[in-house]
Short mmCIF file of C-alpha atoms in Angstrom, two decimals:
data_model
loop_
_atom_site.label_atom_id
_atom_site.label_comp_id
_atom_site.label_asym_id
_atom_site.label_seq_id
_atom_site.Cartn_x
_atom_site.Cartn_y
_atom_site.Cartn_z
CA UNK A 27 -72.94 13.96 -15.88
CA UNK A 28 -70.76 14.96 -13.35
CA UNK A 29 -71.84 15.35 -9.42
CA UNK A 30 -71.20 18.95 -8.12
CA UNK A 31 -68.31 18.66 -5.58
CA UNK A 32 -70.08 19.76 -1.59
CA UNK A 33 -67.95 22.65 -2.35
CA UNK A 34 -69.81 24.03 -5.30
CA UNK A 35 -73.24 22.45 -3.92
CA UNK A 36 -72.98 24.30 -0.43
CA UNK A 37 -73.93 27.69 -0.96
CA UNK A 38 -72.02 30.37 0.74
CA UNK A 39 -74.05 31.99 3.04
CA UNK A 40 -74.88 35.77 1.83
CA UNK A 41 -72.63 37.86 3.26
CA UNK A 42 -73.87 40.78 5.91
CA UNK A 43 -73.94 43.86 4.20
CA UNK A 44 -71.77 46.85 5.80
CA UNK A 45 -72.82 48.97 8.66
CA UNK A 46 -72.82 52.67 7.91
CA UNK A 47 -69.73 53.09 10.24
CA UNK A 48 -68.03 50.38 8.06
CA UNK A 49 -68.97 51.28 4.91
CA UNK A 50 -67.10 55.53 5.84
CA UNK A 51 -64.28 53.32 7.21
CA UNK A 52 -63.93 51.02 4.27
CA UNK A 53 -64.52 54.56 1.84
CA UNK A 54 -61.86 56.67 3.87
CA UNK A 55 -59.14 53.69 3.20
CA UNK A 56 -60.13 53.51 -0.51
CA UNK A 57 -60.25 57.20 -1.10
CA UNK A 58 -57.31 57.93 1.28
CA UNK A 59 -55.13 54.51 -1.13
CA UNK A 60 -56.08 56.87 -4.21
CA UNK A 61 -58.67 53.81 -4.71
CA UNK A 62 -61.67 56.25 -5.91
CA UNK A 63 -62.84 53.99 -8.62
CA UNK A 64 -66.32 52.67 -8.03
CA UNK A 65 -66.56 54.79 -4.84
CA UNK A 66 -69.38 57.03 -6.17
CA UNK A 67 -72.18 54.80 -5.61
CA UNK A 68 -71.36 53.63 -1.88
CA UNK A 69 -70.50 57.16 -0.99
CA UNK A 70 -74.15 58.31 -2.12
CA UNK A 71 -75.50 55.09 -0.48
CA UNK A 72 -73.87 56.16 2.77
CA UNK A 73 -75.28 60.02 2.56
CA UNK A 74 -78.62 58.40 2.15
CA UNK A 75 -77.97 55.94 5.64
CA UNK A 76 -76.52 59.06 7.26
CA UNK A 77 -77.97 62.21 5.73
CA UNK A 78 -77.06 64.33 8.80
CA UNK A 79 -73.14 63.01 9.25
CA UNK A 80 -71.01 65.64 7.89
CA UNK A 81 -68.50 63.40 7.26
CA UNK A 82 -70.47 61.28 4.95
CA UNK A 83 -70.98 64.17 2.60
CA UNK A 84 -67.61 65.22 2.80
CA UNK A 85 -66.85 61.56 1.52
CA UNK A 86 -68.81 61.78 -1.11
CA UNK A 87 -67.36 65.08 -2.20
CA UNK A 88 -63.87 63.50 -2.03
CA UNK A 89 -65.17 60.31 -4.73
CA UNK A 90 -67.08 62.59 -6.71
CA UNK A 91 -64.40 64.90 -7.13
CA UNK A 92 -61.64 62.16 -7.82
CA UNK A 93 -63.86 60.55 -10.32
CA UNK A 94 -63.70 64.03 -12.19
CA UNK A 95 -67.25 65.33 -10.82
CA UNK A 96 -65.75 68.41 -9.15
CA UNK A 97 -69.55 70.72 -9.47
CA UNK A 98 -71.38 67.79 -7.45
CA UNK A 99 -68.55 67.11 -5.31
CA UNK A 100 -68.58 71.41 -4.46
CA UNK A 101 -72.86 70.56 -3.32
CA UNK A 102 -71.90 67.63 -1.17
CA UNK A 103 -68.74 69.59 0.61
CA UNK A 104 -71.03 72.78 0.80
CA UNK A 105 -74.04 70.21 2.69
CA UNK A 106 -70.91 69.11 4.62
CA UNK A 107 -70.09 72.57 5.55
CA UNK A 108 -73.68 73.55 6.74
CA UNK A 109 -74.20 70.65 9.02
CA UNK A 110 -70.88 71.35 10.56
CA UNK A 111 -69.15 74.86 9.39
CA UNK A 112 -65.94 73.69 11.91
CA UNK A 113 -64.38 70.95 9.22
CA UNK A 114 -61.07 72.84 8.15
CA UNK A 115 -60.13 70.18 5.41
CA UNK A 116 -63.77 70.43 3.94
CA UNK A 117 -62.82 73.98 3.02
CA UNK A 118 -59.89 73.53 1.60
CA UNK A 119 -61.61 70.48 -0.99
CA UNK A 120 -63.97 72.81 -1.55
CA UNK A 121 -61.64 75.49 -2.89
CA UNK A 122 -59.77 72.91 -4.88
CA UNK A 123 -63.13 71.57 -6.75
CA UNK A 124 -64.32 75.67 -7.26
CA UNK A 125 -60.69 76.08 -9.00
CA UNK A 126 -61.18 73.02 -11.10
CA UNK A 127 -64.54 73.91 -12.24
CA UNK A 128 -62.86 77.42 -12.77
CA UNK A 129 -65.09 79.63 -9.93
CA UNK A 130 -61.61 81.24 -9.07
CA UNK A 131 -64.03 84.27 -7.31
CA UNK A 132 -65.45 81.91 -5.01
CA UNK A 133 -61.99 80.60 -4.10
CA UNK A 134 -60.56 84.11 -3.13
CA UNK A 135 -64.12 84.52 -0.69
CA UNK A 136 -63.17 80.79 1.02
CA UNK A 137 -59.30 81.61 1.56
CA UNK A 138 -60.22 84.64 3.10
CA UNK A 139 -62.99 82.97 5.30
CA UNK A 140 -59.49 80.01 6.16
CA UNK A 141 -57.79 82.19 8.93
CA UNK A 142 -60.67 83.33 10.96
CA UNK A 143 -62.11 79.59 10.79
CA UNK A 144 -58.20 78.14 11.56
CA UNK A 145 -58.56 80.53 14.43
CA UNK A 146 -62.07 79.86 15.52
CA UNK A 147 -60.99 76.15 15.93
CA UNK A 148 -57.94 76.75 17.96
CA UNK A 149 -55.57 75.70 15.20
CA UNK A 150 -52.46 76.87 17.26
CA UNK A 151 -51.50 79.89 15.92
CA UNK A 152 -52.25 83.76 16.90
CA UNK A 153 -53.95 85.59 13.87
CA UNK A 154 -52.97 89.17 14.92
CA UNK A 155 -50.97 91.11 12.78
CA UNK A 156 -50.94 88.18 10.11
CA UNK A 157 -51.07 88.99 6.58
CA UNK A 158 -51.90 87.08 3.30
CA UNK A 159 -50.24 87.66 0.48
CA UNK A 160 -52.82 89.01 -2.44
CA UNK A 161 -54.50 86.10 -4.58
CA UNK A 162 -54.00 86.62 -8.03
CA UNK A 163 -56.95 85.88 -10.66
CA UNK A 164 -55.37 82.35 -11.06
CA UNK A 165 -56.46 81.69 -7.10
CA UNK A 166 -52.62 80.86 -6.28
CA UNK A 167 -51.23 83.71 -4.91
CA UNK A 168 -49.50 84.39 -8.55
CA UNK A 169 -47.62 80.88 -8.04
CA UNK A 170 -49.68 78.66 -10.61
CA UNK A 171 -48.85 80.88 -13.51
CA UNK A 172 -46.38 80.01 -15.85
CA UNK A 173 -43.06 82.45 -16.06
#
């Protein structure tokens, strides 16, 4: 029988688990590498540590969506959205799960909602006298169809 070496008979100790300011941090870097895999789980850990942060849900819409859950990842960015309407980015993800889920409608209503909320956050830009061109029933302006 062989004796355990005092490296494999000293324990480590456990290690601390992740504040909830850690555990966005350490999501945002994985998510923002293209790292989704696995993110799911901590994501809905850190909604349930931080139900009210609207950044925590928007998080979890961004792993659910990149793990090919686009219809749960359009609830979290809509519970994102209603904590804090003023997240810019959140509306754009959520226009880019409703088109993969095919709700091409919906997209058209959140496009049109962009400028006024662009403008409403002092995005710098004057909206007077600015026109969109028409969406198309692909939800691209006509570009995403095929010539």
């Amino acid at each position: 029988m062989v004796a355990p070496s005092p490296s494999q008979s000293e324990a480590a100790p456990p290690a601390q688990p992740l504040t909830a300011a850690e555990l966005k941090l350490q999501l945002e870097k994985r998510l923002a590498a293209g790292q989704a895999a696995g993110t799911v789980p901590a994501a809905e850990a850190l909604v349930q540590a931080t139900p009210d942060d609207p950044k925590a849900w928007t998080i979890l819409g961004v792993a659910l969506r990149s793990n090919g859950q686009p219809g749960s990842a359009i609830v979290a960015y809509r519970r994102a959205l209603a904590l804090d309407p003023d997240q810019g980015g959140v509306l754009s993800n959520l226009g880019n799960a409703l088109k993969d889920v095919g709700r091409l409608d919906e997209v058209v209503v959140h496009r049109e909602q962009r400028v006024p909320d662009l403008a409403r956050l002092g995005i710098g830009f004057e909206p007077v006298g600015l026109r969109l061109p028409p969406v198309e029933a692909d939800g691209l302006g006509g570009h995403g169809r095929a010539a």
